[in-house]
CSV table of C-alpha atoms in Angstrom, one decimal:
chain,number,residue,atom,x,y,z
A,1,MET,CA,-7.8,33.7,-190.6
A,2,GLY,CA,-11.9,33.4,-190.3
A,3,GLU,CA,-12.3,36.1,-192.5
A,4,ASP,CA,-10.8,33.6,-195.2
A,5,ARG,CA,-13.6,31.6,-195.0
A,6,PRO,CA,-16.4,31.8,-197.0
A,7,LYS,CA,-19.2,32.9,-194.7
A,8,HIS,CA,-23.0,30.8,-195.5
A,9,GLN,CA,-25.0,32.3,-193.0
A,10,PRO,CA,-23.5,36.0,-192.3
A,11,ILE,CA,-26.2,37.9,-189.9
A,12,HIS,CA,-28.1,40.3,-191.4
A,13,GLU,CA,-27.4,44.3,-191.2
A,14,ALA,CA,-31.1,45.1,-190.1
A,15,VAL,CA,-31.4,42.0,-187.5
A,16,ARG,CA,-27.8,42.6,-186.0
A,17,PRO,CA,-28.4,45.7,-183.7
A,18,LEU,CA,-31.5,43.5,-182.1
A,19,LEU,CA,-29.3,40.4,-181.3
A,20,ASP,CA,-28.2,39.2,-177.8
A,21,PRO,CA,-24.8,40.4,-177.7
A,22,GLU,CA,-23.5,37.0,-176.6
A,23,TYR,CA,-25.2,35.1,-179.5
A,24,VAL,CA,-23.7,37.7,-182.0
A,25,ALA,CA,-20.2,36.9,-180.7
A,26,PHE,CA,-20.7,32.8,-181.5
A,27,HIS,CA,-22.6,33.4,-184.9
A,28,ASP,CA,-19.5,35.2,-185.7
A,29,LYS,CA,-17.1,32.7,-184.3
A,30,TYR,CA,-19.0,29.5,-186.2
A,31,LEU,CA,-22.4,29.5,-187.0
A,32,GLN,CA,-21.6,32.3,-190.0
A,33,TYR,CA,-18.9,29.7,-191.5
A,34,VAL,CA,-21.5,26.9,-191.6
A,35,VAL,CA,-22.9,25.7,-194.3
A,36,PRO,CA,-26.4,25.4,-194.0
A,37,ASP,CA,-28.7,21.9,-194.0
A,38,ASP,CA,-31.1,23.3,-197.2
A,39,LYS,CA,-27.9,24.0,-199.0
A,40,LYS,CA,-26.4,20.7,-198.8
A,41,ILE,CA,-28.0,17.6,-200.6
A,42,TRP,CA,-29.0,15.1,-197.9
A,43,ASP,CA,-27.4,12.0,-196.8
A,44,GLY,CA,-28.6,11.5,-193.2
A,45,SER,CA,-25.4,13.0,-192.2
A,46,ALA,CA,-26.8,16.0,-190.4
A,47,ARG,CA,-27.7,13.1,-187.9
A,48,THR,CA,-24.2,12.2,-186.9
A,49,THR,CA,-21.5,14.9,-187.9
A,50,ALA,CA,-20.5,16.8,-184.7
A,51,ALA,CA,-20.1,20.5,-184.9
A,52,SER,CA,-17.0,21.9,-184.8
A,53,TRP,CA,-17.7,24.1,-181.5
A,54,ALA,CA,-17.2,22.7,-177.9
A,55,PRO,CA,-21.2,21.3,-176.4
A,56,THR,CA,-23.8,23.8,-176.1
A,57,GLU,CA,-26.4,22.1,-173.7
A,58,SER,CA,-25.6,22.8,-170.1
A,59,THR,CA,-24.0,19.7,-168.1
A,60,PRO,CA,-27.3,17.7,-166.9
A,61,VAL,CA,-27.8,18.0,-162.9
A,62,GLN,CA,-27.5,14.3,-161.0
A,63,VAL,CA,-31.0,12.8,-161.0
A,64,GLY,CA,-31.3,9.2,-158.8
A,65,ALA,CA,-31.2,6.8,-162.2
A,66,VAL,CA,-31.4,7.7,-165.7
A,67,ARG,CA,-32.1,4.8,-168.7
A,68,ASP,CA,-32.6,4.2,-171.8
A,69,ILE,CA,-36.0,1.9,-172.5
A,70,LYS,CA,-37.0,0.4,-176.1
A,71,PRO,CA,-40.6,-0.5,-175.8
A,72,GLY,CA,-42.2,-4.0,-176.6
A,73,PRO,CA,-43.2,-4.9,-180.5
A,74,GLY,CA,-45.4,-2.6,-182.4
A,75,ARG,CA,-43.8,0.3,-180.8
A,76,HIS,CA,-41.0,2.3,-183.2
A,77,PHE,CA,-39.7,4.4,-180.7
A,78,ASP,CA,-36.9,4.7,-178.5
A,79,LEU,CA,-36.8,6.5,-175.1
A,80,ARG,CA,-35.5,7.7,-172.3
A,81,VAL,CA,-36.2,8.2,-168.9
A,82,TRP,CA,-35.1,9.7,-166.1
A,83,THR,CA,-36.4,8.9,-162.4
A,84,PRO,CA,-36.3,11.3,-159.0
A,85,GLU,CA,-34.0,10.5,-156.3
A,86,VAL,CA,-35.3,7.4,-154.7
A,87,ASP,CA,-36.4,9.6,-151.4
A,88,SER,CA,-38.3,11.8,-153.1
A,89,SER,CA,-40.5,9.5,-154.1
A,90,PRO,CA,-44.5,10.3,-153.3
A,91,ALA,CA,-47.1,7.7,-151.8
A,92,SER,CA,-49.4,8.4,-154.9
A,93,GLY,CA,-46.2,7.9,-157.5
A,94,TYR,CA,-44.1,10.9,-160.1
A,95,PRO,CA,-46.4,12.2,-161.9
A,96,VAL,CA,-44.8,12.2,-165.7
A,97,PHE,CA,-43.4,14.5,-167.7
A,98,LEU,CA,-43.5,13.5,-172.0
A,99,TRP,CA,-40.8,15.6,-173.7
A,100,PHE,CA,-40.1,16.0,-177.4
A,101,HIS,CA,-36.7,16.7,-179.0
A,102,GLY,CA,-36.2,19.4,-181.9
A,103,GLY,CA,-34.8,18.7,-185.2
A,104,GLY,CA,-37.1,19.5,-187.7
A,105,TRP,CA,-38.7,16.3,-187.8
A,106,ALA,CA,-35.4,14.9,-189.3
A,107,VAL,CA,-32.9,14.8,-186.8
A,108,GLY,CA,-32.5,14.6,-182.7
A,109,SER,CA,-32.6,11.9,-180.8
A,110,VAL,CA,-33.0,11.0,-177.1
A,111,ALA,CA,-29.7,12.3,-176.5
A,112,ALA,CA,-30.4,15.8,-177.5
A,113,GLY,CA,-32.5,17.9,-174.4
A,114,ASN,CA,-30.5,15.7,-172.0
A,115,ASP,CA,-30.1,18.9,-169.8
A,116,ILE,CA,-33.5,20.5,-169.4
A,117,CYS,CA,-34.9,16.8,-169.0
A,118,ALA,CA,-32.8,16.3,-165.9
A,119,LEU,CA,-33.2,19.8,-165.0
A,120,ILE,CA,-37.3,19.1,-164.5
A,121,CYS,CA,-37.0,15.9,-163.6
A,122,GLN,CA,-35.0,17.2,-160.3
A,123,ARG,CA,-36.8,20.1,-159.8
A,124,ALA,CA,-39.9,18.9,-160.5
A,125,ALA,CA,-39.8,16.0,-158.9
A,126,CYS,CA,-41.1,13.9,-162.0
A,127,VAL,CA,-39.9,10.9,-163.9
A,128,VAL,CA,-39.4,12.6,-167.2
A,129,VAL,CA,-39.5,10.3,-170.7
A,130,SER,CA,-37.6,11.5,-173.8
A,131,VAL,CA,-39.3,10.2,-177.1
A,132,GLY,CA,-37.1,9.1,-180.1
A,133,TYR,CA,-39.2,8.9,-182.4
A,134,ARG,CA,-39.3,7.9,-186.4
A,135,LEU,CA,-37.6,11.0,-188.8
A,136,ALA,CA,-38.0,12.4,-192.2
A,137,PRO,CA,-37.3,11.7,-194.9
A,138,GLU,CA,-37.4,8.1,-194.1
A,139,HIS,CA,-40.8,8.0,-192.1
A,140,PRO,CA,-42.9,11.4,-192.8
A,141,PHE,CA,-45.7,12.3,-192.0
A,142,PRO,CA,-47.5,11.6,-189.9
A,143,ALA,CA,-45.0,9.4,-188.6
A,144,ALA,CA,-43.7,11.3,-186.1
A,145,PHE,CA,-47.1,12.4,-184.4
A,146,ASP,CA,-48.0,8.6,-184.0
A,147,ASP,CA,-44.9,8.0,-182.5
A,148,ALA,CA,-46.2,10.6,-180.1
A,149,VAL,CA,-49.3,9.3,-179.7
A,150,GLY,CA,-47.9,5.9,-179.4
A,151,ALA,CA,-45.9,6.8,-176.3
A,152,LEU,CA,-48.6,8.5,-174.5
A,153,ARG,CA,-50.7,5.6,-174.8
A,154,TRP,CA,-47.5,3.6,-173.0
A,155,VAL,CA,-47.2,5.5,-170.4
A,156,ARG,CA,-51.0,5.2,-169.3
A,157,SER,CA,-50.6,0.9,-170.3
A,158,THR,CA,-49.6,-1.3,-168.1
A,159,GLU,CA,-46.6,-2.4,-169.5
A,160,GLY,CA,-45.3,1.5,-169.6
A,161,ALA,CA,-46.4,1.6,-166.2
A,162,GLN,CA,-45.0,-1.1,-164.8
A,163,GLU,CA,-41.5,0.0,-166.8
A,164,LEU,CA,-41.3,3.3,-165.1
A,165,GLY,CA,-42.3,1.9,-161.7
A,166,ASN,CA,-44.0,4.3,-159.5
A,167,ILE,CA,-45.4,6.6,-161.2
A,168,ASP,CA,-48.8,8.4,-161.9
A,169,ASN,CA,-50.0,7.7,-164.9
A,170,ALA,CA,-53.2,10.4,-164.2
A,171,ARG,CA,-50.7,13.4,-164.2
A,172,ILE,CA,-49.0,13.5,-167.6
A,173,ALA,CA,-48.0,17.0,-169.0
A,174,VAL,CA,-46.1,17.2,-172.5
A,175,GLY,CA,-43.5,19.4,-173.7
A,176,GLY,CA,-41.0,19.8,-176.7
A,177,THR,CA,-38.6,21.8,-178.6
A,178,SER,CA,-39.3,23.4,-182.1
A,179,ALA,CA,-40.6,20.2,-184.0
A,180,GLY,CA,-41.1,18.5,-180.5
A,181,ALA,CA,-42.8,21.1,-179.7
A,182,GLN,CA,-45.3,21.1,-182.8
A,183,LEU,CA,-45.7,17.7,-181.9
A,184,ALA,CA,-46.2,18.7,-178.1
A,185,ALA,CA,-48.9,20.5,-178.6
A,186,SER,CA,-50.8,18.1,-181.9
A,187,LEU,CA,-50.9,15.4,-178.8
A,188,SER,CA,-52.3,17.3,-176.7
A,189,LEU,CA,-54.9,18.3,-178.9
A,190,GLN,CA,-55.1,14.2,-179.6
A,191,ALA,CA,-55.4,13.3,-176.2
A,192,ALA,CA,-58.8,15.0,-175.5
A,193,LEU,CA,-60.1,12.1,-178.6
A,194,LEU,CA,-58.8,9.3,-176.9
A,195,GLN,CA,-61.2,7.0,-175.6
A,196,PRO,CA,-61.1,7.3,-173.6
A,197,PRO,CA,-59.6,10.7,-173.0
A,198,VAL,CA,-56.6,11.7,-171.5
A,199,GLU,CA,-56.1,14.5,-169.2
A,200,ILE,CA,-52.9,16.3,-169.7
A,201,ALA,CA,-52.3,18.4,-166.8
A,202,PHE,CA,-50.2,20.7,-169.1
A,203,GLN,CA,-48.1,21.8,-172.2
A,204,MET,CA,-44.5,23.7,-172.4
A,205,LEU,CA,-43.8,24.5,-175.9
A,206,VAL,CA,-40.5,26.1,-176.6
A,207,LEU,CA,-39.7,27.9,-179.9
A,208,PRO,CA,-42.8,25.6,-181.2
A,209,VAL,CA,-43.4,25.4,-184.6
A,210,ILE,CA,-47.2,25.9,-185.2
A,211,ASP,CA,-48.2,27.0,-188.0
A,212,ASN,CA,-46.8,24.9,-190.9
A,213,THR,CA,-48.4,27.3,-193.7
A,214,ALA,CA,-46.4,30.4,-192.9
A,215,THR,CA,-44.2,31.3,-195.5
A,216,THR,CA,-42.2,34.6,-195.8
A,217,SER,CA,-45.5,35.8,-197.8
A,218,THR,CA,-47.6,35.9,-194.0
A,219,THR,CA,-46.8,35.1,-190.6
A,220,TRP,CA,-43.1,35.1,-191.0
A,221,ALA,CA,-43.2,38.4,-193.2
A,222,SER,CA,-41.5,40.3,-189.3
A,223,ARG,CA,-38.9,37.9,-189.0
A,224,ALA,CA,-37.7,37.0,-192.6
A,225,ASN,CA,-34.2,37.6,-192.2
A,226,ALA,CA,-33.6,35.8,-189.0
A,227,PRO,CA,-30.7,33.8,-188.2
A,228,TRP,CA,-30.1,30.0,-188.3
A,229,LEU,CA,-33.0,29.2,-188.4
A,230,THR,CA,-34.3,30.5,-191.2
A,231,PRO,CA,-37.4,30.7,-193.9
A,232,ALA,CA,-35.2,28.7,-196.7
A,233,ARG,CA,-34.2,26.1,-193.7
A,234,MET,CA,-37.5,26.0,-192.0
A,235,LEU,CA,-38.9,24.9,-195.6
A,236,TRP,CA,-35.9,22.3,-196.1
A,237,TYR,CA,-37.6,20.5,-193.1
A,238,ARG,CA,-41.1,20.6,-193.8
A,239,LYS,CA,-40.7,19.4,-197.2
A,240,MET,CA,-38.9,16.2,-196.0
A,241,TYR,CA,-41.7,15.9,-193.4
A,242,LEU,CA,-44.7,16.2,-195.3
A,243,ARG,CA,-45.0,14.9,-198.6
A,244,GLU,CA,-47.8,16.9,-199.3
A,245,GLU,CA,-49.3,20.3,-199.4
A,246,SER,CA,-52.4,18.4,-197.5
A,247,ASP,CA,-50.1,17.4,-195.1
A,248,ALA,CA,-50.0,20.9,-193.6
A,249,LEU,CA,-53.6,21.7,-193.5
A,250,ARG,CA,-54.4,18.7,-190.6
A,251,TRP,CA,-54.1,19.5,-187.1
A,252,GLU,CA,-51.7,16.7,-186.3
A,253,ALA,CA,-48.9,18.9,-188.2
A,254,SER,CA,-50.5,22.5,-187.9
A,255,PRO,CA,-52.2,22.9,-184.6
A,256,ASN,CA,-53.5,26.1,-185.0
A,257,LEU,CA,-55.6,24.7,-187.3
A,258,ALA,CA,-57.2,22.9,-185.2
A,259,PRO,CA,-61.4,23.3,-184.9
A,260,ARG,CA,-62.0,25.8,-181.9
A,261,ASP,CA,-64.2,23.2,-180.3
A,262,LEU,CA,-61.1,21.1,-179.6
A,263,LEU,CA,-58.5,24.1,-179.0
A,264,ALA,CA,-60.7,24.6,-175.8
A,265,LYS,CA,-59.3,20.8,-174.5
A,266,SER,CA,-56.1,22.7,-174.6
A,267,PRO,CA,-54.5,21.5,-171.5
A,268,ARG,CA,-52.7,25.2,-169.5
A,269,THR,CA,-49.9,26.2,-171.2
A,270,TRP,CA,-46.4,27.6,-171.5
A,271,ILE,CA,-45.0,28.6,-174.1
A,272,ALA,CA,-41.0,29.9,-174.7
A,273,VAL,CA,-40.3,32.5,-177.3
A,274,ALA,CA,-37.2,34.0,-178.9
A,275,GLU,CA,-37.7,37.4,-179.6
A,276,GLN,CA,-35.9,36.4,-183.3
A,277,ASP,CA,-36.7,33.7,-183.9
A,278,LEU,CA,-38.2,33.2,-187.2
A,279,LEU,CA,-41.7,31.2,-185.4
A,280,VAL,CA,-41.5,33.5,-182.8
A,281,PRO,CA,-45.4,34.6,-184.5
A,282,GLU,CA,-47.0,31.4,-184.7
A,283,ALA,CA,-46.2,31.1,-181.4
A,284,GLU,CA,-47.7,34.4,-180.0
A,285,ALA,CA,-50.7,33.6,-182.1
A,286,TYR,CA,-51.6,30.8,-181.0
A,287,ALA,CA,-51.4,31.8,-176.9
A,288,VAL,CA,-54.1,33.9,-178.6
A,289,GLN,CA,-56.2,31.7,-179.5
A,290,LEU,CA,-55.8,29.0,-177.0
A,291,ARG,CA,-57.3,32.7,-175.1
A,292,GLU,CA,-60.0,32.9,-177.2
A,293,ALA,CA,-61.1,29.2,-177.7
A,294,TRP,CA,-61.4,28.9,-174.1
A,295,GLU,CA,-63.5,32.0,-174.2
A,296,LEU,CA,-66.0,31.1,-176.4
A,297,SER,CA,-66.3,28.3,-175.7
A,298,SER,CA,-67.1,28.8,-172.1
A,299,VAL,CA,-64.4,26.4,-170.3
A,300,GLU,CA,-63.1,27.9,-167.2
A,301,ARG,CA,-59.4,28.6,-166.9
A,302,ALA,CA,-57.8,30.7,-164.2
A,303,ASP,CA,-55.4,33.3,-164.8
A,304,GLY,CA,-52.4,32.5,-166.0
A,305,GLU,CA,-53.2,29.5,-167.7
A,306,VAL,CA,-51.5,31.0,-171.1
A,307,VAL,CA,-48.6,31.7,-170.4
A,308,VAL,CA,-45.7,33.3,-173.1
A,309,SER,CA,-42.2,34.3,-171.6
A,310,ARG,CA,-40.8,36.1,-174.1
A,311,TYR,CA,-36.6,36.2,-174.4
A,312,GLU,CA,-35.6,39.5,-175.8
A,313,GLY,CA,-32.8,39.3,-178.6
A,314,SER,CA,-32.7,35.4,-178.6
A,315,THR,CA,-33.0,33.2,-181.8
A,316,HIS,CA,-34.3,29.7,-182.3
A,317,CYS,CA,-30.4,28.8,-180.5
A,318,THR,CA,-31.5,29.7,-177.3
A,319,LEU,CA,-32.4,26.4,-175.5
A,320,ALA,CA,-29.9,24.3,-177.3
A,321,PHE,CA,-27.1,27.4,-176.5
A,322,SER,CA,-28.2,26.6,-172.7
A,323,GLY,CA,-24.5,26.1,-171.7
A,324,ILE,CA,-23.1,29.1,-173.2
A,325,LEU,CA,-25.4,31.6,-174.0
A,326,THR,CA,-27.0,33.7,-170.7
A,327,LYS,CA,-30.7,33.7,-171.9
A,328,GLY,CA,-30.7,30.4,-172.7
A,329,GLN,CA,-29.3,29.4,-168.9
A,330,GLN,CA,-32.7,31.3,-168.5
A,331,LEU,CA,-34.6,30.0,-170.5
A,332,LEU,CA,-33.4,26.4,-169.3
A,333,GLN,CA,-34.1,27.4,-165.7
A,334,ASP,CA,-37.8,28.7,-166.0
A,335,ALA,CA,-38.4,26.3,-167.8
A,336,ALA,CA,-38.3,23.3,-165.1
A,337,ASN,CA,-39.5,26.4,-162.7
A,338,GLN,CA,-42.5,26.1,-164.7
A,339,ALA,CA,-43.2,22.7,-164.8
A,340,ALA,CA,-42.5,22.1,-161.1
A,341,ALA,CA,-44.7,25.1,-160.1
A,342,TRP,CA,-47.8,23.6,-162.2
A,343,PHE,CA,-47.1,20.1,-160.9
A,344,GLN,CA,-47.4,21.4,-157.7
A,345,ARG,CA,-51.2,22.2,-158.2
């Protein structure tokens, strides 16, 4: 019967042999029949409509506590907080990991990414704070970025320290996936400009949006036929978030466009890329940019301060499908291991 249904997102035949067979099977069974968001009239339903397939994230591991927080007046974001088991509490306090969900700045919430947040909390023995930032199109750029900065300030504040409990708010890392990774990368840059500056321990950029000026004529040319996150879909998200073309030229939206001296202030970085993702060229180029910025500014960095992990045959769905794809589970485990290793330095 499935063959009688219209295929809205068939895999391009030139790409099919390059893809992970597990992903191909899932795409052919489910995803090719889904009407792309960019073909619909936006009404907000994409935020609440459940997928027609089983949950694709992994089951979250158990941690000490999970709770939702609404910060005080004047702050427009929600938070979900994961705290490790009490008996692992260090005398100096837990380090803090700020996480930003994906969803093209238009969908998603703190309910997304429970698996990665819980695993990082457990394995890295840190407090994980997922930020529910304001969403486009109701709240276009720079609302999400402003909320990211606001969340960092809150963690550093007296209110945040009291609410989160035994934390070491001098040891803060940031991370995110897709659009959330863009927020994390730009936040790392902004942190260096705050007064006083906030030193970020490391940034974790998973399948990141880095360049909001990219097109199929430029950066995306080699991945123009990527499945699921297609160029049309990415542009659809971008147009909802960035109302003015000039917005894309700001490093708060495109971190790769930051001046070199600011890029040189970026923290050590882990970038996870999926080989067949539309966004892989801009992510890998950003790693090169960071290395060059440090070299040309004489900033001393140890070997491996930019680590790029490439998941062959994978797509933009990799982390979101960690519960059904072997490579998604590998990415999930790698992220938690990387956080643990860098917080222990």
